XYZ file of C-alpha atoms in Angstrom:
630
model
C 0.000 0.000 0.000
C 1.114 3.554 -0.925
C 2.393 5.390 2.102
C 0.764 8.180 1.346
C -2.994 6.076 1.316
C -1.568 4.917 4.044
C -2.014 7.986 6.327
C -5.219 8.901 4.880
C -6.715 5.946 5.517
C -5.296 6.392 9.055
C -7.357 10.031 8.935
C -10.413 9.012 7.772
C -10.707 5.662 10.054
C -9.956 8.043 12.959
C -12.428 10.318 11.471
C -15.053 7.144 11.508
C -14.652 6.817 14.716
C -16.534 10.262 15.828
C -13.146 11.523 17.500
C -13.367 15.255 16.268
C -10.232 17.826 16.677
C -9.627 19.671 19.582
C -9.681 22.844 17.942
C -11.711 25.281 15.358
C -11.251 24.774 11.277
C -9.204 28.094 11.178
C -6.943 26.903 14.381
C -6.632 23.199 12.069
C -5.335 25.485 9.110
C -3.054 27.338 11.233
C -2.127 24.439 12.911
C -1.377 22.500 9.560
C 0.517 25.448 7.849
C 3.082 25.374 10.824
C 3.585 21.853 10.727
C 3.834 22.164 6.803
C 6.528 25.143 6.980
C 8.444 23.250 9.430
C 10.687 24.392 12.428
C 13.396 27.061 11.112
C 15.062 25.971 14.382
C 15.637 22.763 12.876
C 18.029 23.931 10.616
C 19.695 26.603 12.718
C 23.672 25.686 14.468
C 22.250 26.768 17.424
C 19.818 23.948 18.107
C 22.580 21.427 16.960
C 25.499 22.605 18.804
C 28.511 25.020 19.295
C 30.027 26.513 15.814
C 33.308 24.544 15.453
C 34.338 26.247 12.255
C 33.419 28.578 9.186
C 32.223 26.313 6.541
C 31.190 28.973 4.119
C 34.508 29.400 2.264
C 35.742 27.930 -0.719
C 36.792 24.316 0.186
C 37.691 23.438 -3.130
C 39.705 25.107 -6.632
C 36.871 25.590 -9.001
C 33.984 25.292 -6.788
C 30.849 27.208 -5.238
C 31.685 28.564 -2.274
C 31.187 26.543 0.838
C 30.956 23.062 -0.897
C 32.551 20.005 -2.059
C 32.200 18.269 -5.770
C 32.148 14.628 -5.714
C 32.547 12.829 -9.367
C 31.501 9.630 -10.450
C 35.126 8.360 -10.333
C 35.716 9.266 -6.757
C 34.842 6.911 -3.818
C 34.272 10.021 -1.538
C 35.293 13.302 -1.426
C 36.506 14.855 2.308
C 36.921 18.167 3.937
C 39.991 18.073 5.980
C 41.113 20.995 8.958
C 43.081 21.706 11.603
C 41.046 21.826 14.710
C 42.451 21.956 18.480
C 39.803 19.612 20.158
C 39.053 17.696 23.357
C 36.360 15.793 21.814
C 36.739 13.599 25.146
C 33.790 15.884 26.763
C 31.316 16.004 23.472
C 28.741 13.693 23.191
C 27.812 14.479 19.580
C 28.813 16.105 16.539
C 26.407 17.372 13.931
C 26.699 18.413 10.441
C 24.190 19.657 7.962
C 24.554 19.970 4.519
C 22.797 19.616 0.865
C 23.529 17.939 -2.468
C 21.954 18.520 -5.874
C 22.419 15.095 -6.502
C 20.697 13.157 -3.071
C 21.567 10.163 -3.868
C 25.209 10.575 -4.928
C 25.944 10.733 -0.984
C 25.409 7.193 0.821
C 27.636 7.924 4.387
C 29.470 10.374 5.869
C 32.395 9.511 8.111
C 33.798 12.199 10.532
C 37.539 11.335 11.472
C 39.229 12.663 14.628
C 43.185 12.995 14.175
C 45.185 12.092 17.617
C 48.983 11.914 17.466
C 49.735 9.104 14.780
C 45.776 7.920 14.840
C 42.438 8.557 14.178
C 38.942 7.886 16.096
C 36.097 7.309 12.972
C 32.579 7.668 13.426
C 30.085 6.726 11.186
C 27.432 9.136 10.609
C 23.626 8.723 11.652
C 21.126 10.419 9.867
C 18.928 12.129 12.467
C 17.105 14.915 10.290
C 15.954 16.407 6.936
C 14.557 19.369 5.549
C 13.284 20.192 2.382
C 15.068 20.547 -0.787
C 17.313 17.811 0.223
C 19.019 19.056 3.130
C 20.326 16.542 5.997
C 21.572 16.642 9.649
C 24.099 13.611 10.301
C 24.736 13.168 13.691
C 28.744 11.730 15.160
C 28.689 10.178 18.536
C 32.811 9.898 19.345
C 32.123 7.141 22.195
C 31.251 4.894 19.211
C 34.773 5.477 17.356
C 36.618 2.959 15.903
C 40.560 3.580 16.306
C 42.589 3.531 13.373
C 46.508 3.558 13.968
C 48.080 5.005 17.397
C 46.020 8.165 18.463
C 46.684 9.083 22.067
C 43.493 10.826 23.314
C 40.322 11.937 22.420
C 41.030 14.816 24.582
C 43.819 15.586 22.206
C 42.282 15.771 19.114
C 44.459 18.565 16.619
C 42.868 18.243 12.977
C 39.478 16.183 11.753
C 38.266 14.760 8.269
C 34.946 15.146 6.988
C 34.050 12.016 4.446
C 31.073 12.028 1.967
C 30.988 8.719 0.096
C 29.903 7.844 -2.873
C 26.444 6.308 -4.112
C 24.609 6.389 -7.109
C 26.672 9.116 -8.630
C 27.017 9.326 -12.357
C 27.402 13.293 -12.685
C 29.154 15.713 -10.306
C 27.539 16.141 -7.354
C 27.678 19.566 -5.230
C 27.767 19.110 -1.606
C 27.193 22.197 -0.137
C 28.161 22.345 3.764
C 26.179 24.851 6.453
C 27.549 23.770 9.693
C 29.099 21.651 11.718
C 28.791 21.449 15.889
C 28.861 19.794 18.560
C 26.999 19.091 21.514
C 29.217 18.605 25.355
C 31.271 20.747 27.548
C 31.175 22.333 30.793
C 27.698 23.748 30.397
C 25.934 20.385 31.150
C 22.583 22.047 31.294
C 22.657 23.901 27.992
C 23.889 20.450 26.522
C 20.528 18.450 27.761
C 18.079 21.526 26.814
C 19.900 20.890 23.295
C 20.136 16.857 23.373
C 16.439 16.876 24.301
C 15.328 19.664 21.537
C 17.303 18.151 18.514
C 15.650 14.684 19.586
C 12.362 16.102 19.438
C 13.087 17.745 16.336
C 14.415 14.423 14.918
C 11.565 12.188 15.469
C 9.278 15.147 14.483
C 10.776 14.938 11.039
C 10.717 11.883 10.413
C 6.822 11.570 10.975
C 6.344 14.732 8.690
C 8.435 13.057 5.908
C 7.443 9.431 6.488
C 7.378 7.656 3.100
C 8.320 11.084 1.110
C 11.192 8.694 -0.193
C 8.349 7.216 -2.539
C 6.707 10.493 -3.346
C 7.553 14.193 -1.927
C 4.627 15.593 -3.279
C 2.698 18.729 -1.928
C -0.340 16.382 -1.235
C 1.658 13.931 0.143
C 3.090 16.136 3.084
C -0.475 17.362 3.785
C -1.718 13.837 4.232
C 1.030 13.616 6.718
C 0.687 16.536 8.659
C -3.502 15.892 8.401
C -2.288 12.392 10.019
C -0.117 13.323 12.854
C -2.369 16.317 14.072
C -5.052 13.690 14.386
C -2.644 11.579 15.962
C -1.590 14.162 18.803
C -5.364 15.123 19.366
C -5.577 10.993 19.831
C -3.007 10.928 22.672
C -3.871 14.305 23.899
C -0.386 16.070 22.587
C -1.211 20.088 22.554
C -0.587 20.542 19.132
C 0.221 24.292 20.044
C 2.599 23.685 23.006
C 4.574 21.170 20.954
C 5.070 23.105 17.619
C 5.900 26.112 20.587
C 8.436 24.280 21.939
C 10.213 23.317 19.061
C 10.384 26.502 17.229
C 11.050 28.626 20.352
C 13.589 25.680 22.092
C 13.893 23.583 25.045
C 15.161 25.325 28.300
C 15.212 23.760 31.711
C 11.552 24.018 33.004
C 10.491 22.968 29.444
C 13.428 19.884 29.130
C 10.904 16.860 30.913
C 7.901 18.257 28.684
C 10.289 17.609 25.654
C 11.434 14.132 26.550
C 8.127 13.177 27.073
C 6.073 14.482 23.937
C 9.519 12.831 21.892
C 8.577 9.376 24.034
C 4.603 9.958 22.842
C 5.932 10.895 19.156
C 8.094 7.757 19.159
C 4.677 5.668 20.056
C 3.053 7.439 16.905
C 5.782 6.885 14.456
C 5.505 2.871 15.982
C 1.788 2.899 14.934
C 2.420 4.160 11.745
C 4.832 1.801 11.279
C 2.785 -1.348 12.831
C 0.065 0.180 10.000
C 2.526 -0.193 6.954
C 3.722 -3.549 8.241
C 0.205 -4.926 7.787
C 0.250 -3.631 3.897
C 3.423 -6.587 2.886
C 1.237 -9.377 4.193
C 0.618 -10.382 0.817
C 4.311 -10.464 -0.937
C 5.394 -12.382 -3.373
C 8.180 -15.072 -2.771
C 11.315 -13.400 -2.360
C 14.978 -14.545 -0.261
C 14.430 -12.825 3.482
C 17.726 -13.846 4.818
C 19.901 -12.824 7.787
C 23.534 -12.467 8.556
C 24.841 -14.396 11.580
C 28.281 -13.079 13.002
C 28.941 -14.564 16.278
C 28.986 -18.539 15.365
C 27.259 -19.542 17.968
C 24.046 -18.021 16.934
C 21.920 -15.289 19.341
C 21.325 -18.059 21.903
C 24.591 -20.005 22.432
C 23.733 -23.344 22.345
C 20.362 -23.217 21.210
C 20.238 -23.039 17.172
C 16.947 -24.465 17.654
C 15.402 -21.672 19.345
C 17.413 -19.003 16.994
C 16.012 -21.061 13.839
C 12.304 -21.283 15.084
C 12.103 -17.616 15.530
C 13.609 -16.635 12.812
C 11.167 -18.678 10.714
C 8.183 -16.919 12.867
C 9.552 -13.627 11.834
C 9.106 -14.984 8.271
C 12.568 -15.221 6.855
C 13.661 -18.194 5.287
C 17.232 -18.550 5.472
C 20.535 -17.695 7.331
C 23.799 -16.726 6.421
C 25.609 -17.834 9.300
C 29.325 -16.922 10.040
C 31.462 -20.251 10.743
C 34.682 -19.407 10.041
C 37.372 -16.419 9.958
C 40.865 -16.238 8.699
C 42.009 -17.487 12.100
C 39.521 -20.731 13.250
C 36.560 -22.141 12.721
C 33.538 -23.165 14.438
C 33.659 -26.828 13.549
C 36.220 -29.466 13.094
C 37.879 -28.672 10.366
C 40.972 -30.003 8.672
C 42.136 -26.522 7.759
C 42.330 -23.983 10.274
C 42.041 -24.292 14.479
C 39.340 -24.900 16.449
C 37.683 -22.096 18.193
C 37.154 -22.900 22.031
C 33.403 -22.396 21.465
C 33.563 -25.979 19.669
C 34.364 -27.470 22.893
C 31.643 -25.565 24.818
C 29.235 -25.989 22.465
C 29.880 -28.737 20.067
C 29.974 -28.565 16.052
C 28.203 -25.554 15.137
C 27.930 -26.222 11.480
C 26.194 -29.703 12.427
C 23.595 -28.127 14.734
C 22.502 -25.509 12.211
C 21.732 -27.532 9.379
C 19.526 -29.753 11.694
C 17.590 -27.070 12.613
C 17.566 -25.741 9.375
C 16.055 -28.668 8.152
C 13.553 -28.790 10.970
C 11.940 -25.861 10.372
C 12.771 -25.328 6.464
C 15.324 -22.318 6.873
C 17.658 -22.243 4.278
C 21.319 -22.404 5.832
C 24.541 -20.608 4.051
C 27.667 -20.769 5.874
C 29.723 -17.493 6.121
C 33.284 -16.865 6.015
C 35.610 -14.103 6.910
C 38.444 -14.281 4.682
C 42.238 -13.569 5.143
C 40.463 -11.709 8.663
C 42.761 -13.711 11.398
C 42.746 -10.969 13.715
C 38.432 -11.428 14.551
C 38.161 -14.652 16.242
C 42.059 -15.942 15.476
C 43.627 -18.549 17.407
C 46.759 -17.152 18.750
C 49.046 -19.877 17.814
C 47.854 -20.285 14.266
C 48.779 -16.506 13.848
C 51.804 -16.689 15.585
C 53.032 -19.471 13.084
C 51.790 -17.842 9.770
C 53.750 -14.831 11.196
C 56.768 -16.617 11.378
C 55.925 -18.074 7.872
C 56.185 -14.921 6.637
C 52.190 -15.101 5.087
C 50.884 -12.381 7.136
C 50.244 -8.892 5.934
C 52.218 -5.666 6.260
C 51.330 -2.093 5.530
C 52.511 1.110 3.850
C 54.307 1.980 6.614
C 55.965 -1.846 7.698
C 53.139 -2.371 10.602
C 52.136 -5.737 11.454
C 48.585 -7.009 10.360
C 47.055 -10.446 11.328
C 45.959 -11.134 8.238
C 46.746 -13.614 5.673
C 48.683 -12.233 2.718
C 45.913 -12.414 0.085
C 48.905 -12.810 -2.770
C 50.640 -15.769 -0.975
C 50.566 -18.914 -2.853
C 49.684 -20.956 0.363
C 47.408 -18.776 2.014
C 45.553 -18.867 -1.050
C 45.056 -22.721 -1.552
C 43.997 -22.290 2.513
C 41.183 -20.301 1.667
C 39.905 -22.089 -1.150
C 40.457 -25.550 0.597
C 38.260 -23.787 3.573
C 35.303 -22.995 1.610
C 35.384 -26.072 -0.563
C 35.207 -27.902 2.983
C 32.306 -25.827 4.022
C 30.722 -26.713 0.576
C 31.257 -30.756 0.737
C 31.262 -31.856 4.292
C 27.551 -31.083 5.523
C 24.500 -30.426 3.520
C 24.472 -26.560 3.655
C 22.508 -24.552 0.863
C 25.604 -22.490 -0.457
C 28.595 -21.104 1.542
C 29.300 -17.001 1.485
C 32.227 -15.112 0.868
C 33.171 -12.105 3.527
C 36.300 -9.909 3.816
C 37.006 -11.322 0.221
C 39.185 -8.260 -0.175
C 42.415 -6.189 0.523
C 41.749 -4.332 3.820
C 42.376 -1.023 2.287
C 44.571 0.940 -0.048
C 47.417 0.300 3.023
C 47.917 -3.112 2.207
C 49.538 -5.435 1.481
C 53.528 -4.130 1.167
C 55.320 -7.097 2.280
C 58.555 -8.791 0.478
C 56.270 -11.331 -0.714
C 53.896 -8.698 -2.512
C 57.044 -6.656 -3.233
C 58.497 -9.524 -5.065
C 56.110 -11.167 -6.915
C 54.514 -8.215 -8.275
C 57.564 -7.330 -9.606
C 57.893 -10.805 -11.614
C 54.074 -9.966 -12.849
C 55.274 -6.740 -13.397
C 58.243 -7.566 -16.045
C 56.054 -10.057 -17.822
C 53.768 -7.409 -18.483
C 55.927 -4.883 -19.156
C 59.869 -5.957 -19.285
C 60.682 -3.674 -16.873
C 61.996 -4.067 -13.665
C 60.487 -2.791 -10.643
C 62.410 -0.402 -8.266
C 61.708 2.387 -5.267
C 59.290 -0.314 -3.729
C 56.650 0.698 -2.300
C 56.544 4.166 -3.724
C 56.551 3.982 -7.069
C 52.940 2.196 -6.809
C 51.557 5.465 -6.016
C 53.921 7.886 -7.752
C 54.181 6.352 -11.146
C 50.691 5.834 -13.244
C 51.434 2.888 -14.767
C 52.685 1.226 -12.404
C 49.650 2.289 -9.948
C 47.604 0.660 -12.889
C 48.928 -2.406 -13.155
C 49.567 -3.137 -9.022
C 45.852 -2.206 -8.677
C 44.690 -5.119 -11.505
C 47.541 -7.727 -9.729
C 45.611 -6.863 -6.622
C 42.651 -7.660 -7.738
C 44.067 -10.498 -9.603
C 44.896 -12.125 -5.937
C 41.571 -11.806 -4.593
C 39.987 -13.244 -7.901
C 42.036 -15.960 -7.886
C 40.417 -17.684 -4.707
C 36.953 -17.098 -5.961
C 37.101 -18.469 -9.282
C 39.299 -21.050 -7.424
C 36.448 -22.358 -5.185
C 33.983 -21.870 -8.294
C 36.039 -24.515 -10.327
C 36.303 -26.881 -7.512
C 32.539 -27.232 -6.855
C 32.184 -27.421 -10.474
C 33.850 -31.278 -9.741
C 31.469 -31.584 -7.137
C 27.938 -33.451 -7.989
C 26.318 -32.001 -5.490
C 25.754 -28.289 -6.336
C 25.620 -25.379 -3.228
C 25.288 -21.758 -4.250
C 28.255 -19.450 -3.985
C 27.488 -16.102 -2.929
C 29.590 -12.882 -1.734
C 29.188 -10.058 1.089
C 30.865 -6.794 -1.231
C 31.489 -3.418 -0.763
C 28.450 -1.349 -2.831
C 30.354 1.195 -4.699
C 31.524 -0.899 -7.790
C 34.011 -0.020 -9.421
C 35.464 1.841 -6.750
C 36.040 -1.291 -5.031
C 38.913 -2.621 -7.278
C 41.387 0.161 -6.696
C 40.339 0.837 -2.707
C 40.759 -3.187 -1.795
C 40.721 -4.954 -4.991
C 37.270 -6.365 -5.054
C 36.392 -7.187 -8.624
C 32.842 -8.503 -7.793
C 31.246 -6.944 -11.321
C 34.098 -9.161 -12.770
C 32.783 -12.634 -10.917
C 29.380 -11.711 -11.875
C 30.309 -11.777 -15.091
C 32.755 -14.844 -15.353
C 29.570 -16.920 -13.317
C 31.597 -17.516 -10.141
C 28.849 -15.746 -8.183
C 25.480 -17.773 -7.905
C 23.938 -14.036 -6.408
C 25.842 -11.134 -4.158
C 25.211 -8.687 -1.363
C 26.422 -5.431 -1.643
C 26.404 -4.036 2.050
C 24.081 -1.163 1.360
C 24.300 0.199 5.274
C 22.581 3.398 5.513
C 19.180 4.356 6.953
C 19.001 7.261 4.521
C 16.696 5.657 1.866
C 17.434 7.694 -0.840
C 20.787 6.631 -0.738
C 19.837 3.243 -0.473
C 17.405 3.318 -3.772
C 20.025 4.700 -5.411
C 22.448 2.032 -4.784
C 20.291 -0.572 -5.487
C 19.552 0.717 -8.986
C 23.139 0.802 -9.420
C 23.997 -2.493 -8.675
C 21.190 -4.054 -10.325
C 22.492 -2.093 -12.957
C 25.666 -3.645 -13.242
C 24.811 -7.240 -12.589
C 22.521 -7.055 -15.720
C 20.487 -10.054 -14.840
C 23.037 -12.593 -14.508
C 22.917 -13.392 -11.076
C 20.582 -11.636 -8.497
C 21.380 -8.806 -6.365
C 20.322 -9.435 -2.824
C 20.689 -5.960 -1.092
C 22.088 -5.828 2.370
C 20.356 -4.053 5.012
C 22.185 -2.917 7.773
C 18.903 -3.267 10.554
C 21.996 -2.726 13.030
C 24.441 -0.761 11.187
C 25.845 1.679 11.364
C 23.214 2.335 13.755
C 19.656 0.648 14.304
C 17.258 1.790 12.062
C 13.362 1.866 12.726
C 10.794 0.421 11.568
C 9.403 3.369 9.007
C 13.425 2.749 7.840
C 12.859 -0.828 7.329
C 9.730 -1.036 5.492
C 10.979 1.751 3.313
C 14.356 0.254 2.303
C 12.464 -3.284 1.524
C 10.061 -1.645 -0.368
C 12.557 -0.785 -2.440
C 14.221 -3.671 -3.012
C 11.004 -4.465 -4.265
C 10.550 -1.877 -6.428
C 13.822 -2.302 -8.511
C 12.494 -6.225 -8.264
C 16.016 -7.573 -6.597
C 14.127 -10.577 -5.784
C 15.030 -10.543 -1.984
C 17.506 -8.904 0.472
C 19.549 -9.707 3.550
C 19.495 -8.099 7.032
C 22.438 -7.467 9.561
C 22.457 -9.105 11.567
C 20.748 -12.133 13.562
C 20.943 -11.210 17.446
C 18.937 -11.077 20.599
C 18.315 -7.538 20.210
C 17.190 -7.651 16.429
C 14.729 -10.816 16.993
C 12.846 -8.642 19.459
C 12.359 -5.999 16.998
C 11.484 -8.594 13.947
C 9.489 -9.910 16.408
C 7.883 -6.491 17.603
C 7.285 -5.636 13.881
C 6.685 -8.392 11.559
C 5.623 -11.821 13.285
C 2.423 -12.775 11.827
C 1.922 -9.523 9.269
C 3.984 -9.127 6.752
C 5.908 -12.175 5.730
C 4.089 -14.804 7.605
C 1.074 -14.366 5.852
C 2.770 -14.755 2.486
C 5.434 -16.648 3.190
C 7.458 -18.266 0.318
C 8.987 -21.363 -0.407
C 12.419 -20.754 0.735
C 14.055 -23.564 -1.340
C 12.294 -21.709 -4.279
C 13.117 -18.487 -4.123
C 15.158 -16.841 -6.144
């Protein structure tokens, strides 16, 4: 059902009911014009935060002032500055910006520079305003540290990232503000905190579903909706559109936390509403990515399979193995302890696969031996010489993706995965370079440099600098790179090909294609093409749904119908999206017929919100033939 009938179907059957407004026509139209024009606060620096900086010069030769150009051939584009910080005492930074091309942004990562480090953050979209304007939000206790930075508190320069989406003409990024929320003034900070999350949930209810259609008559169905729906829960329409344009101070702060706890309950009906609209779907794959190995109940794949059926999905991609162990008895890598506790994961998956007619596809992370690695295992491929090493010499626990050994490892590991238990298909992860960084070690160095000469008769000197300072040469290391990483997936497609019993191959990728091959040498258009891919999963995390539509279309684009795209959805990354965010970004997979998608990731937490929002409405109801699906 159309959002937008949606809401007036909501109206009228509140209308039915005989529960009239609380006010006279001309206080409605009032009443409906503000919540049409929107809060100006919303957009202002001073709701958000503190100024950190002027953002209003020219950031960039040859463009508008105040903005940043992003073209198709760039993965992202980033604002970098000096900036004396101790970020240790903010708990959020906010930026708001605009692009003439929406969906040529997907994620926006703010970096922190410490000493010889960084703290990233990944960026949560917590607002937008019309004409395509957004507020991302940066919390710095989530960072992720990258390097040796010393302090938060220390913090002397920062990176502003806008990467790439569905971007096939410049795109203008024009930047108003950036802020942050913290200090001394602890007061000021929770008058803020409480006014931006009131302002945050209020937008989303006002633009719920404009995704699909932004039309004039769409937004007044909205508004028409949610002033019936504060009348319903007695919300002073007046008080609350007060409070948000005028601000939250400290006798107003409890008022504010409670109408954004009554909004929240709205935007959970609305969503409960559209829920009901998928109940009668066509088949499609509803899958879910398992990371832990041991499933959301350790010990208990039975419980973790039965609910997950419930909640309608019909398969799981289930993560068994890393670089560094496995959670099975296998012949090539180390047991992880959690075999011992538990017993052969693998083994009690399938069973309860079978049980309850949930697909099972067995993940692994590849070359990764630093998640879940077995100390000794890493300790002797380290003194083999097969681990990685970066630009600058550091030490990386993973498997050299170029080394002859590690690479019949890998593909022995997945053909084992394949052959020894009766799994639907197996799933490539990490199936990559980490990043442009690496790998530089003498076994890289060296045979490159043979590949290099055959190519070219030249030999190859000023290692590792002349992969970056000479063109060709930065040409030709970025194809052997992707060469390496190529070579273990058409490896483990022409085993199986031997096999007679035929599993489906499938691969976890980064979305922005063809980015991917000079960033960490992930050819995945290439295995697509070459049919070593039975379908893929670009990891399309982002709860901004524009974004998301636009990647989609991409990547169905460059598949081309031979294999299907299975979009990921990141229900818990980079943060936890709601249910409006859900619905909207399988709806879309629907639209640009994808044929299913896949959800990150299977845990406690998660199954209570599948739970909470599907069980028995919209899959249940017309539920699919998982072993059919396509």
């Amino acid at each position: 059902m159309h959002t937008t009938k949606f809401l007036l179907s909501l109206l009228c059957g509140v209308l039915a009911l005989g529960l009239a407004l609380p006010v006279t026509a001309d206080e409605e139209g009032e009443l409906l014009n503000r919540i049409l024009a929107g809060s100006a606060a919303c957009a202002t620096p001073e709701v958000w935060g503190d100024p950190l900086l002027d953002l209003t010069r020219t950031l960039q030769e040859g463009a508008p002032a105040g903005s940043l150009v992003l073209t198709p051939d760039m993965s992202r584009v980033s604002l970098d500055r000096d900036l004396q910080l101790d970020a240790s005492k903010i708990s959020a930074f906010h930026v708001m910006f605009k692009s003439d091309n929406p969906r040529a942004v997907s994620y926006l990562t703010l970096y922190l520079h410490s000493d010889k480090g960084w703290y990233s953050v990944e960026g949560d979209l917590v607002a937008t305003r019309g004409q395509g304007e957004k507020i991302y939000a940066f919390s710095p206790a989530g960072a992720r540290v990258e390097g040796t930075p010393v302090s938060l508190a220390e913090i002397d320069a920062f990176r502003l990232s806008f990467w790439s989406g569905e971007n096939d003409e410049n795109a203008t990024i024009k930047l108003f503000f950036l802020t942050s929320l913290g200090g001394e003034d602890t007061e000021k900070t929770a008058n803020r905190q409480a006014h931006a999350r009131l302002l945050g949930i209020w937008d989303r209810l006002l633009n719920y579903g404009a995704w699909q259609d932004g039309s004039t008559e769409h937004r007044q169905a909205n508004a028409k909706a949610l002033l019936k729906a504060l009348a319903d829960r007695k919300i002073p329409a007046v008080v609350l559109l007060d409070l948000m344009e005028k601000g939250v101070q400290n006798e107003t702060r409890e008022q504010a936390n409670e109408f954004a706890n009554e909004l929240s309950a709205v935007a959970d009906l609305f969503a409960r509403e559209q829920t009901n609209a998928f109940a009668n779907q066509q088949e499609e794959i509803r899958f879910l990515w398992e990371h832990s190995g041991v499933g959301p109940y350790p010990g208990d794949w039975d419980r973790a399979v039965k609910e997950v059926k419930e909640a309608g999905f019909n398969g799981i991609i289930a993560n068994m193995c890393t670089g560094g162990s496995a959670h099975y008895k296998s012949e090539f890598l180390p047991a992880h302890p959690d075999v011992e506790k538990y017993g052969d994961q693998i083994e009690q998956l399938v069973a309860a696969g079978k049980k309850y007619g949930v697909q099972v596809h067995i993940w692994k992370v590849m070359y990764n031996a630093s998640f879940r690695g077995i100390k000794e295992f890493c300790d002797k491929l380290r003194a083999e010489n097969r681990l990685q090493k970066g630009w600058t010499g550091d030490d990386q626990n993973w498997l050299c993706p170029s080394h002859p050994e590690n690479q019949a490892l890998e593909i022995n590991a997945m053909v084992e995965l394949a052959t020894k238990y009766d799994v639907d298909g197996i799933h490539f992860d990490y199936i990559r370079f980490p990043d442009p960084d690496h790998c530089f070690c003498d076994g890289c160095r060296d045979r490159f440099a043979a590949w290099y000469h055959e190519q070219t008769g030249k030999e190859l000197t000023d290692w590792p600098a002349i992969t970056r300072s000479d063109p060709e040469v930065e040409t030709l290391f970025h194809q052997w790179r992707c060469n390496q990483i190529t070579t273990v997936v058409r490896g483990v497609h022409d085993r199986l090909e031997q096999e007679p019993s035929k599993v489906k191959v499938s691969a976890a990728v980064f979305p922005m294609y063809p980015g991917t091959k000079t960033s960490v040498g992930q050819d995945w258009g290439l295995w697509i093409e070459k049919g070593y891919l039975d379908f893929v999963c670009p990891m399309d995390y982002t709860i901004d749904v524009t974004s998301f539509d636009g990647m989609v279309e991409r990547q169905m684009a460059i598949a081309d119908g031979r294999a299907p795209v299975y979009p990921g959805i990141g229900l818990v990354h980079p943060q936890t999206q709601t249910a409006d965010e859900l619905i909207s970004q399988i709806q879309a997979t629907r639209n640009h017929k994808t044929g299913g998608f896949v959800l990150f990731a299977l845990t406690p937490e998660s199954m209570k919100l599948l739970s909470k929002w599907f069980n028995g409405t919209p899959f249940a109801k017309g539920d699919s033939d998982a072993n059919n699906a396509e």
